[in-house]
Protein backbone atom coordinates (compact mmCIF):
# COMPACT_ATOMS: atom_id res chain seq x y z
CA UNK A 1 26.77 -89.11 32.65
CA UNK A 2 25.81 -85.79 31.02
CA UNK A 3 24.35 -87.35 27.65
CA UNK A 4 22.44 -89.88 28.80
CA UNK A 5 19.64 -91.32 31.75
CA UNK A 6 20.39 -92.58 35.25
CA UNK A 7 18.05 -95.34 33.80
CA UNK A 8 20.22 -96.43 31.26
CA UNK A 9 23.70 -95.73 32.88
CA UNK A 10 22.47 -97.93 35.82
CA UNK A 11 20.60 -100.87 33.92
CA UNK A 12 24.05 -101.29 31.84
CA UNK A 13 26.63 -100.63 34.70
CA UNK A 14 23.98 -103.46 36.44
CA UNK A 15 24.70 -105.49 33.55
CA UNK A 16 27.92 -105.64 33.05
CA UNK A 17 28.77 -106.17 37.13
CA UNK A 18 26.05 -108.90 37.55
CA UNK A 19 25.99 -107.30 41.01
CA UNK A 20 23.97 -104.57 42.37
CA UNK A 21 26.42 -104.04 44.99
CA UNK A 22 29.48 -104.07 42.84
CA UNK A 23 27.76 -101.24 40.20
CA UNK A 24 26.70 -99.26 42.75
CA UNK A 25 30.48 -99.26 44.16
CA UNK A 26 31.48 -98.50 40.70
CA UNK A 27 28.67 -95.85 40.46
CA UNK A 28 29.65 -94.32 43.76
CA UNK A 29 26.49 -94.99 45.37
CA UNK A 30 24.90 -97.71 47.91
CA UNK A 31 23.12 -100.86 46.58
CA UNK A 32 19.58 -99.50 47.49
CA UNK A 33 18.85 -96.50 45.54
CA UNK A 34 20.39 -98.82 42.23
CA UNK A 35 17.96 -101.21 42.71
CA UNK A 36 15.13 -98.73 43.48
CA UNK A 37 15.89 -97.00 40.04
CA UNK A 38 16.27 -100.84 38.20
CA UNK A 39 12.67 -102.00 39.82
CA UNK A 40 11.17 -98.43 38.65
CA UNK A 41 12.98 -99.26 35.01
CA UNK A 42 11.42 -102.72 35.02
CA UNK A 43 8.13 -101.10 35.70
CA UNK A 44 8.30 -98.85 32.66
CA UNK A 45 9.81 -101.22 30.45
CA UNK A 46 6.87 -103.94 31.52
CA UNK A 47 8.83 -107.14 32.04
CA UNK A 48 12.06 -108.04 34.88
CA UNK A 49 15.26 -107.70 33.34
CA UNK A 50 17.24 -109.11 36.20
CA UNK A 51 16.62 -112.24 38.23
CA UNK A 52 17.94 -111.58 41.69
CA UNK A 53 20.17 -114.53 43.14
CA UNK A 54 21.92 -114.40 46.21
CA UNK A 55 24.91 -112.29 46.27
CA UNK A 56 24.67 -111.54 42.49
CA UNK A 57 22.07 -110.55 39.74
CA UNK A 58 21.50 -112.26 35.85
CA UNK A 59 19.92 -110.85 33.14
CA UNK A 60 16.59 -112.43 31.92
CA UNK A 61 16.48 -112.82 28.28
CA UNK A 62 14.48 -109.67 27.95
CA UNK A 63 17.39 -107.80 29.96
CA UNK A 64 20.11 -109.37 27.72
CA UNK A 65 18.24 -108.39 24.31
CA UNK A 66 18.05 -105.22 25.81
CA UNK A 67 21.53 -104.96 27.08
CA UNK A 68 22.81 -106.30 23.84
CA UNK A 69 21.07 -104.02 21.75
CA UNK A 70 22.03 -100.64 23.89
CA UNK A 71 25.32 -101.59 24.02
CA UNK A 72 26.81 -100.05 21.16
CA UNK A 73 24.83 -96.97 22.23
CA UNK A 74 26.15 -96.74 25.23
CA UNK A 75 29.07 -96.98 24.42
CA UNK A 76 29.28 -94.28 21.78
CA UNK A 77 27.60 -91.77 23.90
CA UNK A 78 30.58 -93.04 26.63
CA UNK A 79 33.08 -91.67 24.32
CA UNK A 80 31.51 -88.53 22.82
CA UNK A 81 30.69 -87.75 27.36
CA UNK A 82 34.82 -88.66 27.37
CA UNK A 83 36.25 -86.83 24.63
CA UNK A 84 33.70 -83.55 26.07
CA UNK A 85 35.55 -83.95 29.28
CA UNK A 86 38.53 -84.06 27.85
CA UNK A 87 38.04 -80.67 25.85
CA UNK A 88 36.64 -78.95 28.81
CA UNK A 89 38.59 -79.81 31.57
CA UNK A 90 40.85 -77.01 32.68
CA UNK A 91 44.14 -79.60 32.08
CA UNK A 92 42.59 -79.50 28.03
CA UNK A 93 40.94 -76.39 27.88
CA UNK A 94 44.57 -75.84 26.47
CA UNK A 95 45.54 -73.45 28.31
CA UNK A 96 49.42 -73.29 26.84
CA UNK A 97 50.08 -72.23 23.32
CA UNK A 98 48.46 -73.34 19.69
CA UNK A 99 51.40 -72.85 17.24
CA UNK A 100 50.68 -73.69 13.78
CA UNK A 101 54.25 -73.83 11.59
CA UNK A 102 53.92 -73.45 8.51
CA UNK A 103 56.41 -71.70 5.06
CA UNK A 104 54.26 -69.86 3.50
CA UNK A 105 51.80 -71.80 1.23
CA UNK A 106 48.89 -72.73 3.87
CA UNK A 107 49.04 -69.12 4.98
CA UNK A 108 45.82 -68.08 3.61
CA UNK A 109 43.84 -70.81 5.23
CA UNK A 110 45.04 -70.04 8.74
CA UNK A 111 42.36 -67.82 9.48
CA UNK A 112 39.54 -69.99 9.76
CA UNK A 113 41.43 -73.18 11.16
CA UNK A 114 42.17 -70.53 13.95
CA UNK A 115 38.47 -69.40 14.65
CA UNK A 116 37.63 -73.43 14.59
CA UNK A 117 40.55 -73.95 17.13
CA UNK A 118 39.16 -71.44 19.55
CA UNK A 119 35.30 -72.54 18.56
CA UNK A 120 35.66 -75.94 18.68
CA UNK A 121 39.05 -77.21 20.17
CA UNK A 122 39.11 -74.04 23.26
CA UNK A 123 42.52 -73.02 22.45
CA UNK A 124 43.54 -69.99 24.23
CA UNK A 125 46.53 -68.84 22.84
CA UNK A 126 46.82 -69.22 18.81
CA UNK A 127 49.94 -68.58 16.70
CA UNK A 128 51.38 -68.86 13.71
CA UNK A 129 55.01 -69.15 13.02
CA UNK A 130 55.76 -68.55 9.13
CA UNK A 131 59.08 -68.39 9.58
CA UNK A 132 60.43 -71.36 7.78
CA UNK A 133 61.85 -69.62 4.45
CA UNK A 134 64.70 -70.80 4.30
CA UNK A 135 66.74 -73.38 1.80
CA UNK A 136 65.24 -77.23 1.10
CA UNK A 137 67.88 -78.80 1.97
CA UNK A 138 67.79 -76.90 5.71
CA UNK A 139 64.12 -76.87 6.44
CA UNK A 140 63.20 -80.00 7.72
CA UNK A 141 66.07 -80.27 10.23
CA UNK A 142 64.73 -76.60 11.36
CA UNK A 143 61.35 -77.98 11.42
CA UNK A 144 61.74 -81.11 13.47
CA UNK A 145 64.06 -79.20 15.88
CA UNK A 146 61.15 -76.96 16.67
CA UNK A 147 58.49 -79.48 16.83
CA UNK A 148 60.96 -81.05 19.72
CA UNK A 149 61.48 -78.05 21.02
CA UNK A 150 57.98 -77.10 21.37
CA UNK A 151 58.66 -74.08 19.60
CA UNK A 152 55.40 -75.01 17.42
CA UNK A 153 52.80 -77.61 17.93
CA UNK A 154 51.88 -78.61 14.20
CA UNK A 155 53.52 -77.91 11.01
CA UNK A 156 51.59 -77.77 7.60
CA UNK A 157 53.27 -77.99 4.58
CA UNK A 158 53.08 -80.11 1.67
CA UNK A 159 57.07 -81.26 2.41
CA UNK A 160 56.73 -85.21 2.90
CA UNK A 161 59.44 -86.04 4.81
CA UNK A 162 60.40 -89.43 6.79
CA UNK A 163 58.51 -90.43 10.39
CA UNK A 164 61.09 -90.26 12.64
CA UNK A 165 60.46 -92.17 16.57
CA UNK A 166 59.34 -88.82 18.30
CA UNK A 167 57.30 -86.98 15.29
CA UNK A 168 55.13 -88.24 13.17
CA UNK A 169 53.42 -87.25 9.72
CA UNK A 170 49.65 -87.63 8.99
CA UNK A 171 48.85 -87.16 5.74
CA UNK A 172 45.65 -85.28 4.47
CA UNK A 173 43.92 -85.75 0.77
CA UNK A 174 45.10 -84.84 -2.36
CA UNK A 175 44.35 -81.22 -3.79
CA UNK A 176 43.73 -81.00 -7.48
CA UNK A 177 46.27 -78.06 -8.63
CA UNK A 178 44.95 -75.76 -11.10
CA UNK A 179 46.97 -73.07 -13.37
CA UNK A 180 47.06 -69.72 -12.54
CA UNK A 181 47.79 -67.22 -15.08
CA UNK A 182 46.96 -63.32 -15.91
CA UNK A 183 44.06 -62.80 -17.62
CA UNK A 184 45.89 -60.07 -20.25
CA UNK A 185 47.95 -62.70 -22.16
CA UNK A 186 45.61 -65.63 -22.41
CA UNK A 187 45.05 -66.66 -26.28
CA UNK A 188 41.41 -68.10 -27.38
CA UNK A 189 41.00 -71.36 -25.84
CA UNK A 190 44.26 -71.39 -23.45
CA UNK A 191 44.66 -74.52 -21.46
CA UNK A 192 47.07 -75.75 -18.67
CA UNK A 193 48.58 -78.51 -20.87
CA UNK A 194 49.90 -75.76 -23.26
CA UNK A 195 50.74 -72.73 -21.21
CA UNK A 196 52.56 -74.91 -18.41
CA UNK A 197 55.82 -75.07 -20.16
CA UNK A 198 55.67 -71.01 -21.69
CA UNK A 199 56.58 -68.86 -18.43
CA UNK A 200 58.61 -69.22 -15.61
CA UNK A 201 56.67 -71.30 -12.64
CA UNK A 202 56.20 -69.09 -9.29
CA UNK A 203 55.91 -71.61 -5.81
CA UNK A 204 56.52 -71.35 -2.39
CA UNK A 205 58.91 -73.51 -2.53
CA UNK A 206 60.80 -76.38 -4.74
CA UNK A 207 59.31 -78.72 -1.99
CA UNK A 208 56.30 -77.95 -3.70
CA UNK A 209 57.11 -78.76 -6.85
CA UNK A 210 58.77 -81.93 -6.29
CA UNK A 211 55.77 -83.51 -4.38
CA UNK A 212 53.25 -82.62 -7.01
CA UNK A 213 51.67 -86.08 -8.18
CA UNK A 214 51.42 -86.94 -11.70
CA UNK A 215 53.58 -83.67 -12.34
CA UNK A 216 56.34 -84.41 -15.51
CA UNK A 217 59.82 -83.27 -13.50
CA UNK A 218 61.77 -80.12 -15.23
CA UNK A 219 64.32 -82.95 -16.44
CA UNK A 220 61.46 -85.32 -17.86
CA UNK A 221 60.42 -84.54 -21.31
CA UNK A 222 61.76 -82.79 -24.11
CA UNK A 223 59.24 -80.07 -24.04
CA UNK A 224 59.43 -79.13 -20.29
CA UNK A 225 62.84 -78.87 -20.19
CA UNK A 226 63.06 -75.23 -20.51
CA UNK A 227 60.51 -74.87 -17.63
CA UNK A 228 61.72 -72.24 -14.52
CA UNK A 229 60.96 -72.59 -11.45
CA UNK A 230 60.70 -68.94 -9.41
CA UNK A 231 60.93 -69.31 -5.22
CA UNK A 232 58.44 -66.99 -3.84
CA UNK A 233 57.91 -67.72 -0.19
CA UNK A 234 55.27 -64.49 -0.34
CA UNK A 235 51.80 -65.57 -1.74
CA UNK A 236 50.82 -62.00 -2.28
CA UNK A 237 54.07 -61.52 -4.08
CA UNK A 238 53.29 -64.77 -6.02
CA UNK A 239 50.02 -63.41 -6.96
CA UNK A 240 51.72 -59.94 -8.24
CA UNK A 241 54.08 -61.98 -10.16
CA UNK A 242 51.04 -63.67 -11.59
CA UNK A 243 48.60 -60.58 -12.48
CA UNK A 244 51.88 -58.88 -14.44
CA UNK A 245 52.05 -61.64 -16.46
CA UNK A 246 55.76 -62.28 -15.66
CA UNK A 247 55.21 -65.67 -14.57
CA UNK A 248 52.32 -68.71 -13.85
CA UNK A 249 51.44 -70.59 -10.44
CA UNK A 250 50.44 -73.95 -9.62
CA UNK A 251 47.23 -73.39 -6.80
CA UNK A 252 45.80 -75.61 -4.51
CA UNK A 253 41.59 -74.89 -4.26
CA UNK A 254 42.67 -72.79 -0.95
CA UNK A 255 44.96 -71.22 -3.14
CA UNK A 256 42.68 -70.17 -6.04
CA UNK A 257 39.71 -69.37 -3.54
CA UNK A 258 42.29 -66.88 -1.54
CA UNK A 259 44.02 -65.59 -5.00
CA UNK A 260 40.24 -64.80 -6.70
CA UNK A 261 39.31 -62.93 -4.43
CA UNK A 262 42.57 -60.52 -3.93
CA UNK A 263 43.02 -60.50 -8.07
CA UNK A 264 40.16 -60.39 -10.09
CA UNK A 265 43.01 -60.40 -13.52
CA UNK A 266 44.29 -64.05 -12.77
CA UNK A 267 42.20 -66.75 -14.59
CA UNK A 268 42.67 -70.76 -13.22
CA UNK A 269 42.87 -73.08 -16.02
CA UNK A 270 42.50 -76.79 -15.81
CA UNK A 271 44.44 -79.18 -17.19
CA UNK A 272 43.28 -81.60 -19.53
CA UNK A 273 46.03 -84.40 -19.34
CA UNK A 274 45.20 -87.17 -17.15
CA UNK A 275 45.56 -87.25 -14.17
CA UNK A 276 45.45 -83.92 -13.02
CA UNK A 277 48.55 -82.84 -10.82
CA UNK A 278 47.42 -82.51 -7.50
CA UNK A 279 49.41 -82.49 -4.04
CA UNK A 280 48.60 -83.56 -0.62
CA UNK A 281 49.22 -81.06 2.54
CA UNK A 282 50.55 -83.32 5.22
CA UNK A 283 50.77 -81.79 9.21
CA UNK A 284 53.52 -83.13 11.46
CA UNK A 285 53.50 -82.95 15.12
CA UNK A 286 55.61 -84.99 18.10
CA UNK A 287 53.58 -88.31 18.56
CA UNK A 288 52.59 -87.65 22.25
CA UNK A 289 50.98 -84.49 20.97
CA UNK A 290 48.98 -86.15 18.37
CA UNK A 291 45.71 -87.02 20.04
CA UNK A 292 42.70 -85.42 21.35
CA UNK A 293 41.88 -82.36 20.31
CA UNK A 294 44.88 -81.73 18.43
CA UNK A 295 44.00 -84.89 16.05
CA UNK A 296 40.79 -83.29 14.95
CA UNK A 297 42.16 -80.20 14.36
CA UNK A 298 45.15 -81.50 12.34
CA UNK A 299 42.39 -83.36 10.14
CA UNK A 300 40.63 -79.80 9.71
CA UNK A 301 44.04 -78.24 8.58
CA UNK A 302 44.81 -80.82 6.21
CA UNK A 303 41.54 -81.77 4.61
C-alpha cells in the first residue's frame, strides 16, 4: 500500500486471515518473511499479538484491541490508496473527453471547474458545449439525447427534470438569488421587494424562472401580474440589458461575483420578504458515468 506501513498492512491482512499462510497468499508473498515482519512488530509493540496454533494463528487480546481499534483506519486509508488508483491509472487518467453541457447560465463558472478537472480529476480533454438555446419545451429531449449519445458527459443547469432509467439527476444546494439592477435609476433606499415587479425580468431561460423557490409566479398576485419575462441566453447581453437600465436580473452568487466584476454600474439588492428566492443548479449525467471522479467533480459544479 502506498499510504501506509508493511507493519500495519501485514498485522491486519494477518488478522483478518487467522493464517499466516493464507495472508501471505493474499499479500503475494511466502509465509516466512510475514511472520518475520509480525515477530519484529511484536517486538516494537512489547507484547504477542498472535498465538500461533497449528495450521492457523489467533489474536491475543492485546492483538484484537489493537486490530479493533486500527480497523477503521485501515480501512479509510484502503479507500483514499483505491480511489488514488483509480484517478491515476491510465484506464482513469481519463483519457477520452470532459464535456460539460450547459445553456448559458453556469457559463461563467466553467473556468475554474475546468482548471479543478485537470488539477484534481486528470482530465485531458475539457469542453464545453453551450449549445442548448433553444425552446423549453425542446431542451430536455435535446439534452438527454446527448447525454446518451455521449455527445456531453454532464449537464448543468438549473432545469429539474424527471430521472429517467439510464440518466440520472443529482441535485446541488440552493443559491440565494439576489436583484440585479443599474445603478443610474435606483431611488433612496431601493429594495428587491419593490423594484421586482417595475421592469421587464432578463434570464437565461423561463426554466429559470419557473424553478426559482419561494418565487410568486407571473400569474400569482395582483401586483406581479404585469411582470415580463426577457429570454437572454447571452449573460454578457443580460448584463448590457441590465447596466442600460432597460431591464432587471435575478443572479445566482456566481452570477453577481462574474457580473461585478465586468459592470461596475449594476448594484445587487436583497430582498427582504421571507424566504429569499433562491434556486438549486442540478448536473445530470448517464448513471454508469456517475461515479469516481466524475461524482466529485459534479459536486464541485453544483455546490
Amino acid at each position: 500500500m502506498l499510504f501506509c506501513s508493511k507493519h500495519l498492512k501485514y498485522f491486519m491482512e494477518s488478522a483478518k486471515k487467522e493464517s499466516f499462510t493464507l495472508a501471505a497468499d493474499t499479500l503475494c508473498i511466502t509465509p516466512s518473511p510475514l511472520s518475520r515482519i509480525i515477530y519484529q512488530l511484536e517486538q516494537r509493540v512489547g507484547c504477542q499479538l498472535f498465538e500461533r496454533l497449528p495450521g492457523r494463528t489467533k489474536l491475543t487480546e492485546e492483538g484484537m484491541a489493537l486490530y479493533q481499534e486500527l480497523l477503521p483506519c485501515y480501512e479509510r486509508i484502503q479507500r483514499v490508496e483505491d480511489n488514488w488508483h483509480y484517478r491515476r491509472s491510465e484506464k482513469l487518467t481519463n483519457s477520452g473527453k470532459l464535456v460539460i453541457g450547459t445553456s448559458g447560465e453556469y457559463i461563467n463558472k466553467i473556468p475554474a471547474v475546468i482548471k479543478r478537472a485537470v488539477q484534481r480529476y486528470h482530465y485531458r480533454d475539457i469542453y464545453i458545449k453551450n449549445n442548448f438555446m433553444i425552446d423549453d419545451s425542446a431542451r430536455k429531449e435535446t439534452i438527454f439525447s446527448s447525454l446518451m449519445k455521449e455527445e456531453i458527459t454532464v449537464y448543468v443547469t438549473t432545469e429539474h427534470y424527471p430521472d429517467n432509467d439510464d440518466i440520472i439527476r443529482i441535485d446541488g444546494t440552493y443559491q440565494i438569488l439576489r436583484l440585479a439592477i443599474a445603478n443610474d435609476i435606483l431611488a433612496a433606499e431601493s429594495n428587491a421587494d419593490d423594484i421586482i415587479y417595475t421592469l421587464p425580468l432578463a434570464q437565461h431561460n423561463s426554466a429559470f424562472f419557473k424553478q426559482c423557490d419561494s418565487f410568486i409566479s407571473l400569474n400569482y398576485l395582483p401586483e406581479h401580474r404585469n411582470l415580463t419575462l426577457l429570454t437572454v441566453p447571452d449573460f454578457t447581453h443580460r448584463l448590457d440589458l441590465v447596466k442600460s437600465g432597460v431591464a432587471i436580473s435575478l443572479m445566482t452568487p456566481n452570477e453577481v461575483l462574474c457580473s461585478a466584476d465586468l459592470h461596475k454600474g449594476i448594484t445587487f439588492l436583497n430582498f427582504k420578504s421571507y424566504p429569499t428566492p433562491s434556486v438549486r443548479y442540478c448536473a445530470y449525467t448517464l448513471r454508469h458515468k456517475y461515479k469516481e471522479p466524475l461524482n466529485l467533480l459534479i459536486s464541485d459544479l453544483i455546490v
